[in-house]
Structures are given as structure tokens and as C-alpha cells.
């Protein structure tokens, strides 16, 4: 669906009205097109004293062809940067937080539209002292505030990089840096992302980071699932697109468009996990990436909700994911290096009136990530979730107008996200290069004020 207001404010008349009346001003977001340079301008890379991450980050960005500028050399006040990247891992107590001010204050107006702010730190739980943990935890307040303050499509994220194993090496950091700097992360802001230890494999071509991967997408006939099929195929994957038999025509159209195959299957059928596993085993011998995207809403306030509405939502959105994971893992169809990505929702984080069933199922998805990701890490498989906010699909088109307008505007981007924004985020979590990223729940919500 289209956001007519966002289109209108891009016109001359729209710009005048927005300025005069102080109306919300949704910027045009920079989104990814294959072949784009990683960033549309130079990147300012700074470090706190003793930071351990600026060096590997510098290596990644230089190898990616990015023009890096050192803060000591950034004396030309007219330079506009595509990103400000700061290694805060050297900050060991609260007095050291002043280094953040010293780096960001002079550059607060120096970012290009849709610019990027990335702060890197150490997970507080791994810090050597309570003072260091306190200072590292404080980084979250800075990044979340910058995301709300800078405007013009600028995003801001905090990346905690573990000290374990290979973490903090260029190969483990690269996929996350590339995602966050590029237009792929247009609608992701105010997030805390954890990069841990894990085997990451860089692709031969970063424009095809899923080359050779077999990917299952559930709920692929329309909406976010159809966008997923397109994005993952564009990035090199062979897509197995699944949806209910009633959506067979739409599903076939999507599968044909992306050169993949279609599986008509109701995920709640008792034999669905075995039939799916048989299909994947006989066609491909494996599945590298499983994206649990299929989902339904059956809204009613709890007192008016019949048991069918409760049962069907929990079954499609949560229990079916568990049953399918169990069978695919038991039959060893997801190899080491495999990825599972589940779709949650900000309703699962913040709750929502009339959605006790839905929010329960989506919070359960977060529980699944928390509990199963450490177990899967031992098999070399990552498990993450994305939590979309307001995304322009048929699902949100059904929301009454005034609530829909509020949902659209109440975020740092002042607009709804597009299915492609969720798809790009799931894509990043699916890459072989993202082996160091597991156990995360990444919101794709334009930094929504709901559930913040
Ligand atoms: N649109 C949003 O704003 C938004 C926000 C948060 C989360 N989400 C989540 O994103 C996912 C995709 O949402 P969407 O907006 O594209 O919804 P959608 O209704 O457009 O698409 C969902 C797809 O899942 C399929 N599906 C439903 N039940 C199934 C079953 N039993 N077996 C197989 N397939 C089944 C449907 O046929 C449909 O094609 C869902 O999990 C949804 O909860 C969406």
C-alpha cells in the first residue's frame, strides 16, 4: 500500500506546508540497489583511547573501498560524511564517556541524509569491572538518542562485540558493518546488535552474499514473504517458497518470478514437518536457511476472544516453528553454517490491545531465540529473529485510518517500513558471512516510539 502523505511531502507544495505547520516530515530513505557503493561518501572513524575494534573495522572498510577520515584530520567543516563510526570499547569508566561527546559533538550536523552512526563496544556482562560495565551500558542511551535526534533518515546503532574467540576480527564484523552502513538497513535504527564468536564465511561477491544457498521461506505468497523471496533470490539464493494451498496461484507467481520452487502446505497440518523435510531432502538434500515468516492475526480483546482465535494464532506463529525446527534438526537437514531466522513483532515486545494471542506468540518467538540459539551455536547454526514494526502490507492496510496514521508516523523515520526493509534485514542474518551474529532480536521499526 502507498503512503500518500509521504509522497506529498516530497512535492514543492508539500515542503512548504510541512515547514509552515510543523507537520511530520518523512524523509526519502536510501535503500539498497545491487552495484551501489557501500556508502555514498567518506566515513569518519574514531576511537576511544585503547579501543580494540577501530583497527579491524578500518581494515574492513578500507578493503571495501570506503574513504576513511581520521577525526584529527577532519578540520574542514564543510565535509559531509556518509557515516560516523566510533570504537567506544576503550571506555572503562563513566568519566571516559566524555570521549563520546568530543567525537560526536563537532560532527552532529556533518552527516549526509540517510547517514549512519555506528558505536562499537563490549557487552557489559563481559567487562572486567562494574565501572567498565556501567560505561559500556551507557552507550545505549547515546545511540538511541542520536537515532531520535539527527533526523533526515539517519540511523544509529550500538554493536556489542564479544571478546571471545574470533569475535572482533574483520571476518566476523564485516557482514554487520556492511548491512548497517548500506541502504539495506534503511528502516533499522536504535538497535543493539551483538556480534559473538562463530564461523563467518565471506562471499566471493558481496552483491551475491547468498550464492549457492538453499533457502526456505514460509508465508511466501505475499507481503513480507514475497519480498523475502525476491531479495534472497537477488542475493544468489535458491528459494523454496511455501504457503497454504489456498494461496497457490500467488505462490506460484512468486516462485516463478524468482526461479525457485513452490510448496503448497498448511504449516499446522499434523504431517507438515515430515512432508516438508521429505521435500527438502529429496529436492536439495539440505536447507541452509530457514525463514519462519508465515503468521496470522485474529484480533479480539481477551474477554471476547474465542478459543479458536487463541489456538490458531499460537499454532501458526509459534508452535509450527518449533515442530519444523525439531524435524529438520533431527534429520540433520540444516548443516553446520546453517541459519534460522524467525519473524517476531514489536507487539511481542510491547504488547498490544486486542492482540493477547498474537503478542503471546511473538514474545514466544523471542523466547525461542533466547533458549535455542546457544544450543544451536554448538552445531554451527545461528538463530535470530526480526521484530517488524509498522510495515506497509495488507495486514496493516486493514488497521483503521487514524490508528494506521499514528502507527506510521510514531517512529524516527515518520513513515511505515516496506516489506523489502524486513527482507533485507533477514537477508543479512541469513548470509554465511553472518556466522558471528546469533541470539539477536533486531527490530525493523524505524525506531518506533511504541515498545521503545
Ligand atoms: N505487516 C506488518 O506490519 C508486520 C508487523 C510485525 C510482524 N509481522 C509479521 O511478519 C510476517 C509476515 O507478515 P505479512 O504482513 O507479510 O502478512 P501476510 O498476511 O501478508 O502474509 C502472511 C503469509 O503467511 C501465510 N500463512 C498463514 N498461515 C499459514 C499456514 N498455516 N501455513 C502456511 N502459510 C501460512 C499466508 O497465507 C500469507 O501468505 C508475519 O509473521 C507477521 O506476523 C508483520
Tab-separated table of C-alpha atoms and ligand atoms in Angstrom:
chain	number	residue	atom	x	y	z
A	1	UNK	CA	0.000	0.000	0.000
A	2	UNK	CA	1.055	3.560	-0.598
A	3	UNK	CA	1.719	6.309	1.912
A	4	UNK	CA	0.207	9.308	0.082
A	5	UNK	CA	1.322	11.761	2.751
A	6	UNK	CA	4.980	10.705	2.415
A	7	UNK	CA	4.768	11.197	-1.380
A	8	UNK	CA	3.035	14.571	-0.949
A	9	UNK	CA	5.749	15.997	1.339
A	10	UNK	CA	8.310	15.400	-1.417
A	11	UNK	CA	6.456	17.904	-3.664
A	12	UNK	CA	7.080	21.688	-3.597
A	13	UNK	CA	3.640	22.383	-2.088
A	14	UNK	CA	4.148	19.618	0.453
A	15	UNK	CA	7.519	21.009	1.571
A	16	UNK	CA	6.008	24.450	2.145
A	17	UNK	CA	3.124	23.074	4.214
A	18	UNK	CA	5.374	20.843	6.322
A	19	UNK	CA	7.622	23.802	7.182
A	20	UNK	CA	4.762	26.249	7.879
A	21	UNK	CA	2.686	23.885	10.025
A	22	UNK	CA	5.497	21.869	11.635
A	23	UNK	CA	3.992	18.619	10.295
A	24	UNK	CA	5.842	15.263	10.347
A	25	UNK	CA	8.477	15.238	7.617
A	26	UNK	CA	9.158	11.696	6.394
A	27	UNK	CA	12.479	11.701	4.519
A	28	UNK	CA	13.135	9.644	1.389
A	29	UNK	CA	15.211	6.722	2.709
A	30	UNK	CA	18.346	5.423	0.987
A	31	UNK	CA	17.605	1.802	0.038
A	32	UNK	CA	19.916	-0.786	-1.493
A	33	UNK	CA	20.326	-1.368	-5.207
A	34	UNK	CA	22.846	-4.013	-6.337
A	35	UNK	CA	26.021	-2.371	-7.561
A	36	UNK	CA	25.672	0.625	-5.211
A	37	UNK	CA	28.846	1.667	-3.407
A	38	UNK	CA	28.643	0.653	0.256
A	39	UNK	CA	28.320	4.308	1.317
A	40	UNK	CA	27.737	7.458	-0.754
A	41	UNK	CA	30.582	9.463	0.846
A	42	UNK	CA	33.525	9.381	3.270
A	43	UNK	CA	33.309	7.756	6.713
A	44	UNK	CA	34.720	9.327	9.879
A	45	UNK	CA	36.267	6.557	12.018
A	46	UNK	CA	37.205	7.445	15.582
A	47	UNK	CA	38.307	5.529	18.637
A	48	UNK	CA	38.370	5.901	22.379
A	49	UNK	CA	41.791	5.530	23.992
A	50	UNK	CA	42.765	1.851	23.945
A	51	UNK	CA	39.788	0.770	21.787
A	52	UNK	CA	40.296	-2.736	20.308
A	53	UNK	CA	37.862	-2.515	17.409
A	54	UNK	CA	38.853	0.534	15.320
A	55	UNK	CA	41.690	-1.394	13.700
A	56	UNK	CA	39.649	-4.381	12.400
A	57	UNK	CA	36.827	-2.014	11.394
A	58	UNK	CA	39.325	0.161	9.498
A	59	UNK	CA	40.616	-2.932	7.683
A	60	UNK	CA	37.115	-3.991	6.615
A	61	UNK	CA	36.142	-0.545	5.396
A	62	UNK	CA	39.399	0.119	3.543
A	63	UNK	CA	39.150	-3.266	1.793
A	64	UNK	CA	35.556	-2.384	0.853
A	65	UNK	CA	36.822	0.745	-0.908
A	66	UNK	CA	35.466	3.221	1.657
A	67	UNK	CA	37.245	6.573	2.025
A	68	UNK	CA	38.155	6.775	5.733
A	69	UNK	CA	38.798	10.062	7.501
A	70	UNK	CA	40.626	10.346	10.817
A	71	UNK	CA	38.989	12.782	13.309
A	72	UNK	CA	42.349	14.559	13.791
A	73	UNK	CA	42.346	15.342	10.068
A	74	UNK	CA	38.655	16.339	9.892
A	75	UNK	CA	39.248	20.065	10.087
A	76	UNK	CA	37.219	21.028	7.032
A	77	UNK	CA	33.814	21.933	8.476
A	78	UNK	CA	32.170	21.602	5.035
A	79	UNK	CA	32.887	17.844	4.681
A	80	UNK	CA	29.690	15.782	4.781
A	81	UNK	CA	30.104	12.191	5.958
A	82	UNK	CA	28.097	9.132	4.978
A	83	UNK	CA	28.760	7.625	8.407
A	84	UNK	CA	30.286	8.291	11.793
A	85	UNK	CA	31.799	5.110	13.268
A	86	UNK	CA	33.176	5.160	16.788
A	87	UNK	CA	35.018	2.471	18.721
A	88	UNK	CA	33.983	3.000	22.337
A	89	UNK	CA	35.437	-0.292	23.589
A	90	UNK	CA	38.298	1.533	25.307
A	91	UNK	CA	35.972	3.433	27.668
A	92	UNK	CA	36.440	1.856	31.093
A	93	UNK	CA	34.561	4.219	33.408
A	94	UNK	CA	31.908	6.924	33.349
A	95	UNK	CA	34.385	9.796	33.193
A	96	UNK	CA	35.650	8.316	29.909
A	97	UNK	CA	32.200	8.850	28.352
A	98	UNK	CA	33.350	12.419	27.674
A	99	UNK	CA	35.207	10.948	24.684
A	100	UNK	CA	31.811	10.320	23.033
A	101	UNK	CA	30.915	13.983	23.325
A	102	UNK	CA	34.310	15.026	21.956
A	103	UNK	CA	33.837	12.820	18.882
A	104	UNK	CA	30.155	13.372	18.100
A	105	UNK	CA	29.565	16.994	19.121
A	106	UNK	CA	31.600	18.601	16.313
A	107	UNK	CA	30.025	16.250	13.749
A	108	UNK	CA	26.377	16.455	14.844
A	109	UNK	CA	25.414	18.278	11.625
A	110	UNK	CA	28.011	16.664	9.380
A	111	UNK	CA	26.038	13.641	8.181
A	112	UNK	CA	24.538	13.234	4.722
A	113	UNK	CA	20.808	12.364	4.537
A	114	UNK	CA	20.274	8.673	5.443
A	115	UNK	CA	23.692	8.810	7.124
A	116	UNK	CA	24.790	6.158	9.573
A	117	UNK	CA	26.036	6.256	13.152
A	118	UNK	CA	27.650	3.089	14.500
A	119	UNK	CA	29.087	2.832	18.002
A	120	UNK	CA	31.044	-0.298	18.917
A	121	UNK	CA	31.532	-1.535	22.457
A	122	UNK	CA	31.987	-4.556	24.719
A	123	UNK	CA	28.948	-6.454	26.121
A	124	UNK	CA	28.592	-5.187	29.715
A	125	UNK	CA	28.428	-8.770	31.046
A	126	UNK	CA	31.952	-9.380	29.738
A	127	UNK	CA	33.530	-6.268	31.211
A	128	UNK	CA	36.342	-6.590	33.723
A	129	UNK	CA	34.845	-4.285	36.366
A	130	UNK	CA	31.480	-2.801	37.393
A	131	UNK	CA	32.722	0.645	36.284
A	132	UNK	CA	33.593	-0.580	32.818
A	133	UNK	CA	30.249	-2.435	32.542
A	134	UNK	CA	28.426	0.734	33.608
A	135	UNK	CA	30.183	2.847	30.986
A	136	UNK	CA	29.589	0.279	28.236
A	137	UNK	CA	25.906	0.039	29.155
A	138	UNK	CA	25.680	3.839	28.932
A	139	UNK	CA	26.444	3.660	25.188
A	140	UNK	CA	22.865	2.534	24.565
A	141	UNK	CA	21.478	5.885	25.724
A	142	UNK	CA	23.718	7.761	23.310
A	143	UNK	CA	22.873	5.729	20.232
A	144	UNK	CA	19.143	5.591	20.889
A	145	UNK	CA	19.043	9.367	21.405
A	146	UNK	CA	21.084	10.116	18.294
A	147	UNK	CA	18.614	7.947	16.326
A	148	UNK	CA	15.773	10.147	17.562
A	149	UNK	CA	17.649	13.428	17.215
A	150	UNK	CA	19.545	13.509	13.914
A	151	UNK	CA	16.521	13.025	11.587
A	152	UNK	CA	16.694	13.035	7.739
A	153	UNK	CA	16.744	9.231	7.605
A	154	UNK	CA	19.891	8.910	9.745
A	155	UNK	CA	20.080	5.617	11.656
A	156	UNK	CA	22.111	4.901	14.812
A	157	UNK	CA	23.072	1.526	16.248
A	158	UNK	CA	25.177	0.078	19.032
A	159	UNK	CA	27.184	-3.028	18.187
A	160	UNK	CA	28.477	-5.013	21.139
A	161	UNK	CA	31.366	-7.222	20.095
A	162	UNK	CA	32.288	-10.075	22.396
A	163	UNK	CA	35.920	-10.612	23.370
A	164	UNK	CA	35.643	-14.416	22.848
A	165	UNK	CA	37.261	-16.437	20.112
A	166	UNK	CA	37.362	-14.893	16.673
A	167	UNK	CA	34.985	-12.064	17.543
A	168	UNK	CA	36.357	-8.663	16.726
A	169	UNK	CA	38.233	-9.896	13.682
A	170	UNK	CA	37.470	-8.346	10.303
A	171	UNK	CA	35.746	-11.511	9.044
A	172	UNK	CA	33.307	-11.689	11.961
A	173	UNK	CA	32.484	-7.962	11.838
A	174	UNK	CA	32.217	-7.438	8.103
A	175	UNK	CA	28.661	-8.622	7.395
A	176	UNK	CA	27.210	-6.480	10.182
A	177	UNK	CA	29.184	-3.378	9.175
A	178	UNK	CA	28.151	-3.836	5.550
A	179	UNK	CA	24.494	-4.260	6.472
A	180	UNK	CA	24.399	-1.277	8.825
A	181	UNK	CA	26.264	1.093	6.503
A	182	UNK	CA	24.338	0.154	3.356
A	183	UNK	CA	20.831	1.049	2.240
A	184	UNK	CA	19.776	-2.464	3.294
A	185	UNK	CA	19.282	-1.196	6.869
A	186	UNK	CA	17.167	1.840	5.837
A	187	UNK	CA	14.400	1.179	8.410
A	188	UNK	CA	16.538	-0.265	11.239
A	189	UNK	CA	17.505	2.234	13.925
A	190	UNK	CA	18.129	2.427	17.665
A	191	UNK	CA	19.142	-1.239	17.795
A	192	UNK	CA	21.662	-3.056	19.959
A	193	UNK	CA	23.301	-5.831	17.977
A	194	UNK	CA	25.564	-8.461	19.452
A	195	UNK	CA	28.394	-9.931	17.415
A	196	UNK	CA	29.749	-13.042	19.100
A	197	UNK	CA	32.117	-15.860	18.271
A	198	UNK	CA	31.118	-18.030	15.315
A	199	UNK	CA	32.331	-19.099	11.923
A	200	UNK	CA	31.746	-16.477	9.283
A	201	UNK	CA	32.489	-17.130	5.614
A	202	UNK	CA	32.926	-14.118	3.366
A	203	UNK	CA	31.265	-14.434	-0.073
A	204	UNK	CA	33.198	-14.172	-3.339
A	205	UNK	CA	30.911	-11.300	-4.329
A	206	UNK	CA	29.228	-9.060	-1.720
A	207	UNK	CA	26.443	-8.333	-4.207
A	208	UNK	CA	25.547	-12.054	-4.041
A	209	UNK	CA	26.085	-12.916	-0.382
A	210	UNK	CA	23.746	-15.950	-0.574
A	211	UNK	CA	25.233	-17.599	-3.636
A	212	UNK	CA	24.681	-21.361	-3.591
A	213	UNK	CA	22.415	-21.295	-0.520
A	214	UNK	CA	19.100	-23.176	-0.373
A	215	UNK	CA	16.578	-21.038	1.495
A	216	UNK	CA	13.084	-21.927	2.737
A	217	UNK	CA	10.648	-19.018	3.133
A	218	UNK	CA	7.290	-19.747	4.773
A	219	UNK	CA	4.326	-17.487	4.020
A	220	UNK	CA	5.946	-16.522	0.711
A	221	UNK	CA	2.830	-15.858	-1.381
A	222	UNK	CA	2.541	-12.189	-0.496
A	223	UNK	CA	3.597	-9.317	1.785
A	224	UNK	CA	6.883	-9.654	3.604
A	225	UNK	CA	7.326	-13.285	2.476
A	226	UNK	CA	7.115	-12.381	-1.225
A	227	UNK	CA	9.622	-9.533	-0.693
A	228	UNK	CA	11.861	-12.036	1.087
A	229	UNK	CA	11.762	-14.451	-1.823
A	230	UNK	CA	12.769	-11.623	-4.202
A	231	UNK	CA	15.570	-10.224	-2.012
A	232	UNK	CA	17.069	-13.621	-1.163
A	233	UNK	CA	16.971	-14.733	-4.824
A	234	UNK	CA	18.506	-11.407	-5.921
A	235	UNK	CA	21.310	-12.118	-3.422
A	236	UNK	CA	22.021	-15.514	-5.031
A	237	UNK	CA	19.837	-18.000	-3.094
A	238	UNK	CA	17.741	-20.854	-4.466
A	239	UNK	CA	14.347	-20.162	-2.898
A	240	UNK	CA	11.839	-22.779	-1.741
A	241	UNK	CA	8.642	-20.761	-1.303
A	242	UNK	CA	5.942	-22.214	0.967
A	243	UNK	CA	2.354	-21.135	1.601
A	244	UNK	CA	-1.131	-22.579	2.134
A	245	UNK	CA	-2.833	-24.320	-0.819
A	246	UNK	CA	-5.472	-21.535	-0.970
A	247	UNK	CA	-2.681	-19.078	-1.882
A	248	UNK	CA	-1.388	-21.464	-4.592
A	249	UNK	CA	-1.689	-19.074	-7.561
A	250	UNK	CA	0.034	-16.158	-5.849
A	251	UNK	CA	2.683	-18.549	-4.520
A	252	UNK	CA	3.379	-19.991	-7.982
A	253	UNK	CA	3.737	-16.473	-9.398
A	254	UNK	CA	6.329	-15.549	-6.739
A	255	UNK	CA	8.236	-18.842	-7.130
A	256	UNK	CA	8.327	-18.455	-10.930
A	257	UNK	CA	9.452	-14.850	-10.716
A	258	UNK	CA	12.467	-15.763	-8.549
A	259	UNK	CA	13.293	-19.022	-10.349
A	260	UNK	CA	12.533	-21.032	-7.206
A	261	UNK	CA	10.093	-23.804	-6.329
A	262	UNK	CA	6.687	-23.654	-4.648
A	263	UNK	CA	5.481	-25.884	-1.809
A	264	UNK	CA	1.756	-25.756	-1.012
A	265	UNK	CA	1.446	-26.771	2.594
A	266	UNK	CA	-0.553	-25.729	5.641
A	267	UNK	CA	2.067	-25.486	8.402
A	268	UNK	CA	-0.475	-26.511	11.031
A	269	UNK	CA	-1.249	-29.872	9.373
A	270	UNK	CA	-0.043	-32.733	11.605
A	271	UNK	CA	2.160	-34.159	8.832
A	272	UNK	CA	3.512	-30.758	7.651
A	273	UNK	CA	7.006	-31.046	9.236
A	274	UNK	CA	7.615	-34.526	7.768
A	275	UNK	CA	6.256	-33.620	4.342
A	276	UNK	CA	8.412	-30.506	4.273
A	277	UNK	CA	11.506	-32.393	5.429
A	278	UNK	CA	10.877	-35.090	2.767
A	279	UNK	CA	10.543	-32.424	0.081
A	280	UNK	CA	13.761	-30.624	1.079
A	281	UNK	CA	15.674	-33.910	1.423
A	282	UNK	CA	14.623	-35.239	-1.978
A	283	UNK	CA	14.978	-31.951	-3.918
A	284	UNK	CA	18.065	-30.395	-2.314
A	285	UNK	CA	19.466	-32.845	0.262
A	286	UNK	CA	19.538	-29.964	2.768
A	287	UNK	CA	18.264	-26.485	3.623
A	288	UNK	CA	20.864	-23.853	4.502
A	289	UNK	CA	18.491	-21.142	5.684
A	290	UNK	CA	15.017	-21.469	7.216
A	291	UNK	CA	12.936	-18.292	7.446
A	292	UNK	CA	9.835	-18.706	9.613
A	293	UNK	CA	7.793	-15.821	8.230
A	294	UNK	CA	4.232	-17.190	7.968
A	295	UNK	CA	1.983	-15.556	10.517
A	296	UNK	CA	-1.619	-14.636	11.192
A	297	UNK	CA	-3.583	-12.222	13.377
A	298	UNK	CA	-7.024	-12.991	14.884
A	299	UNK	CA	-7.570	-9.855	16.984
A	300	UNK	CA	-10.134	-9.531	19.799
A	301	UNK	CA	-9.879	-8.282	23.355
A	302	UNK	CA	-9.263	-11.212	25.672
A	303	UNK	CA	-12.779	-11.283	27.162
A	304	UNK	CA	-14.321	-11.569	23.689
A	305	UNK	CA	-11.776	-13.940	22.201
A	306	UNK	CA	-12.957	-17.478	21.443
A	307	UNK	CA	-10.532	-20.349	21.987
A	308	UNK	CA	-10.150	-20.908	18.220
A	309	UNK	CA	-8.621	-17.468	17.763
A	310	UNK	CA	-6.165	-18.141	20.562
A	311	UNK	CA	-5.230	-21.635	19.367
A	312	UNK	CA	-4.798	-20.832	15.672
A	313	UNK	CA	-2.520	-17.823	16.293
A	314	UNK	CA	-0.259	-19.669	18.745
A	315	UNK	CA	-0.141	-22.668	16.417
A	316	UNK	CA	0.763	-20.825	13.177
A	317	UNK	CA	3.043	-18.179	14.708
A	318	UNK	CA	4.931	-20.249	17.272
A	319	UNK	CA	4.228	-23.979	17.693
A	320	UNK	CA	4.597	-24.755	13.985
A	321	UNK	CA	8.063	-23.133	14.022
A	322	UNK	CA	9.078	-25.384	16.905
A	323	UNK	CA	7.755	-28.532	15.203
A	324	UNK	CA	9.509	-27.739	11.934
A	325	UNK	CA	12.814	-26.874	13.609
A	326	UNK	CA	12.660	-30.141	15.554
A	327	UNK	CA	12.178	-32.343	12.491
A	328	UNK	CA	14.711	-30.508	10.287
A	329	UNK	CA	17.315	-30.655	13.068
A	330	UNK	CA	16.570	-34.295	13.979
A	331	UNK	CA	17.036	-35.286	10.352
A	332	UNK	CA	20.231	-33.211	10.079
A	333	UNK	CA	18.867	-31.278	7.134
A	334	UNK	CA	20.278	-27.952	8.373
A	335	UNK	CA	24.062	-28.266	8.009
A	336	UNK	CA	26.759	-26.505	10.069
A	337	UNK	CA	26.803	-22.910	8.856
A	338	UNK	CA	23.008	-23.035	8.602
A	339	UNK	CA	20.765	-20.175	9.642
A	340	UNK	CA	17.279	-19.948	11.151
A	341	UNK	CA	15.509	-16.595	11.201
A	342	UNK	CA	12.097	-16.168	12.841
A	343	UNK	CA	9.708	-13.288	12.402
A	344	UNK	CA	8.506	-11.800	15.688
A	345	UNK	CA	6.838	-8.381	16.035
A	346	UNK	CA	7.075	-5.274	18.186
A	347	UNK	CA	3.715	-6.472	19.561
A	348	UNK	CA	5.741	-9.296	21.135
A	349	UNK	CA	7.948	-6.707	22.850
A	350	UNK	CA	5.440	-4.022	23.814
A	351	UNK	CA	2.113	-5.898	23.824
A	352	UNK	CA	-0.950	-4.566	22.038
A	353	UNK	CA	-4.607	-4.077	22.905
A	354	UNK	CA	-6.719	-6.733	21.224
A	355	UNK	CA	-3.674	-8.880	20.469
A	356	UNK	CA	-3.080	-11.027	23.567
A	357	UNK	CA	-2.880	-14.118	21.357
A	358	UNK	CA	-0.602	-12.519	18.755
A	359	UNK	CA	1.698	-10.804	21.278
A	360	UNK	CA	1.996	-14.059	23.251
A	361	UNK	CA	3.025	-15.937	20.100
A	362	UNK	CA	5.510	-13.243	19.053
A	363	UNK	CA	7.047	-12.938	22.544
A	364	UNK	CA	7.343	-16.729	22.406
A	365	UNK	CA	9.418	-16.367	19.232
A	366	UNK	CA	11.843	-14.203	21.227
A	367	UNK	CA	11.911	-16.909	23.914
A	368	UNK	CA	12.728	-19.437	21.207
A	369	UNK	CA	15.719	-17.369	20.106
A	370	UNK	CA	16.931	-16.900	23.680
A	371	UNK	CA	16.650	-20.555	24.603
A	372	UNK	CA	17.595	-22.367	21.410
A	373	UNK	CA	20.342	-20.165	19.955
A	374	UNK	CA	23.023	-21.249	22.491
A	375	UNK	CA	22.202	-24.915	21.789
A	376	UNK	CA	22.356	-24.430	18.017
A	377	UNK	CA	25.592	-22.442	18.211
A	378	UNK	CA	27.313	-25.710	19.162
A	379	UNK	CA	26.153	-27.159	15.836
A	380	UNK	CA	27.395	-24.077	13.955
A	381	UNK	CA	23.830	-22.918	13.256
A	382	UNK	CA	22.700	-19.374	14.045
A	383	UNK	CA	19.213	-18.414	15.219
A	384	UNK	CA	17.951	-14.824	15.234
A	385	UNK	CA	14.632	-13.028	14.992
A	386	UNK	CA	13.454	-9.806	13.442
A	387	UNK	CA	10.652	-7.811	15.038
A	388	UNK	CA	8.930	-5.648	12.415
A	389	UNK	CA	7.104	-2.504	13.459
A	390	UNK	CA	4.629	-0.819	11.128
A	391	UNK	CA	5.220	-2.317	7.667
A	392	UNK	CA	3.077	-1.367	4.663
A	393	UNK	CA	1.276	-4.641	3.812
A	394	UNK	CA	-2.271	-5.977	3.540
A	395	UNK	CA	-2.069	-6.759	7.251
A	396	UNK	CA	-1.555	-3.078	8.170
A	397	UNK	CA	-3.921	-1.824	5.432
A	398	UNK	CA	-6.750	-3.346	7.498
A	399	UNK	CA	-5.978	-1.127	10.530
A	400	UNK	CA	-8.496	1.765	10.968
A	401	UNK	CA	-7.254	5.018	9.354
A	402	UNK	CA	-6.397	7.103	12.442
A	403	UNK	CA	-4.579	4.257	14.217
A	404	UNK	CA	-2.809	3.475	10.940
A	405	UNK	CA	-1.613	7.102	10.580
A	406	UNK	CA	-0.362	7.106	14.194
A	407	UNK	CA	1.485	3.813	13.643
A	408	UNK	CA	3.104	5.189	10.516
A	409	UNK	CA	4.339	8.461	11.971
A	410	UNK	CA	5.308	7.465	15.530
A	411	UNK	CA	8.859	6.472	14.726
A	412	UNK	CA	12.137	8.231	13.980
A	413	UNK	CA	11.569	7.921	10.205
A	414	UNK	CA	7.964	9.322	10.381
A	415	UNK	CA	6.822	6.644	7.897
A	416	UNK	CA	5.960	2.954	7.687
A	417	UNK	CA	8.603	0.499	6.580
A	418	UNK	CA	8.363	-1.521	3.375
A	419	UNK	CA	8.361	-5.333	3.158
A	420	UNK	CA	11.769	-5.050	1.490
A	421	UNK	CA	13.198	-3.485	4.681
A	422	UNK	CA	12.289	-6.581	6.700
A	423	UNK	CA	13.539	-8.796	3.873
A	424	UNK	CA	16.952	-7.064	3.716
A	425	UNK	CA	17.384	-7.490	7.489
A	426	UNK	CA	16.513	-11.191	7.321
A	427	UNK	CA	18.865	-11.449	4.344
A	428	UNK	CA	21.804	-10.136	6.405
A	429	UNK	CA	21.071	-12.610	9.231
A	430	UNK	CA	20.963	-15.422	6.640
A	431	UNK	CA	24.334	-14.791	4.996
A	432	UNK	CA	27.142	-17.344	5.501
A	433	UNK	CA	29.172	-14.226	6.425
A	434	UNK	CA	26.914	-13.598	9.452
A	435	UNK	CA	28.028	-16.656	11.444
A	436	UNK	CA	29.086	-14.422	14.351
A	437	UNK	CA	25.575	-12.981	14.691
A	438	UNK	CA	23.290	-15.248	16.726
A	439	UNK	CA	20.752	-14.850	19.515
A	440	UNK	CA	19.691	-11.364	18.385
A	441	UNK	CA	16.218	-9.884	18.078
A	442	UNK	CA	16.518	-6.994	15.627
A	443	UNK	CA	13.632	-4.587	15.328
A	444	UNK	CA	12.792	-3.292	11.870
A	445	UNK	CA	10.602	-0.458	13.072
A	446	UNK	CA	12.246	2.851	12.124
A	447	UNK	CA	12.876	3.217	15.877
A	448	UNK	CA	9.207	3.065	16.787
A	449	UNK	CA	8.123	5.014	19.832
A	450	UNK	CA	5.904	2.043	20.754
A	451	UNK	CA	7.645	-0.508	22.907
A	452	UNK	CA	10.781	1.577	22.818
B	1	LIG	N1	2.995	-6.212	8.278
B	1	LIG	C1	3.444	-5.818	9.466
B	1	LIG	O1	3.393	-4.623	9.778
B	1	LIG	C2	4.041	-6.807	10.433
B	1	LIG	C3	4.491	-6.306	11.661
B	1	LIG	C4	5.047	-7.192	12.569
B	1	LIG	C5	5.187	-8.536	12.251
B	1	LIG	N2	4.732	-9.003	11.061
B	1	LIG	C6	4.904	-10.443	10.806
B	1	LIG	O2	5.521	-10.629	9.549
B	1	LIG	C7	5.101	-11.877	8.968
B	1	LIG	C8	4.566	-11.644	7.563
B	1	LIG	O3	3.508	-10.709	7.665
B	1	LIG	P1	2.779	-10.041	6.404
B	1	LIG	O4	2.435	-8.669	6.811
B	1	LIG	O5	3.557	-10.261	5.167
B	1	LIG	O6	1.417	-10.912	6.424
B	1	LIG	P2	0.542	-11.513	5.217
B	1	LIG	O7	-0.754	-11.877	5.830
B	1	LIG	O8	0.541	-10.581	4.049
B	1	LIG	O9	1.372	-12.819	4.808
B	1	LIG	C9	1.452	-13.957	5.658
B	1	LIG	C10	1.526	-15.197	4.791
B	1	LIG	O10	1.580	-16.351	5.652
B	1	LIG	C11	0.763	-17.360	5.080
B	1	LIG	N3	0.285	-18.308	6.081
B	1	LIG	C12	-0.609	-18.059	7.073
B	1	LIG	N4	-0.901	-19.196	7.726
B	1	LIG	C13	-0.173	-20.181	7.146
B	1	LIG	C14	-0.079	-21.582	7.370
B	1	LIG	N5	-0.795	-22.205	8.314
B	1	LIG	N6	0.727	-22.305	6.567
B	1	LIG	C15	1.452	-21.691	5.583
B	1	LIG	N7	1.387	-20.376	5.338
B	1	LIG	C16	0.577	-19.618	6.095
B	1	LIG	C17	-0.398	-16.568	4.475
B	1	LIG	O11	-1.117	-17.334	3.525
B	1	LIG	C18	0.319	-15.361	3.882
B	1	LIG	O12	0.712	-15.554	2.551
B	1	LIG	C19	4.070	-12.457	9.929
B	1	LIG	O13	4.705	-13.372	10.801
B	1	LIG	C20	3.611	-11.221	10.706
B	1	LIG	O14	3.095	-11.566	11.964
B	1	LIG	C21	4.160	-8.173	10.131
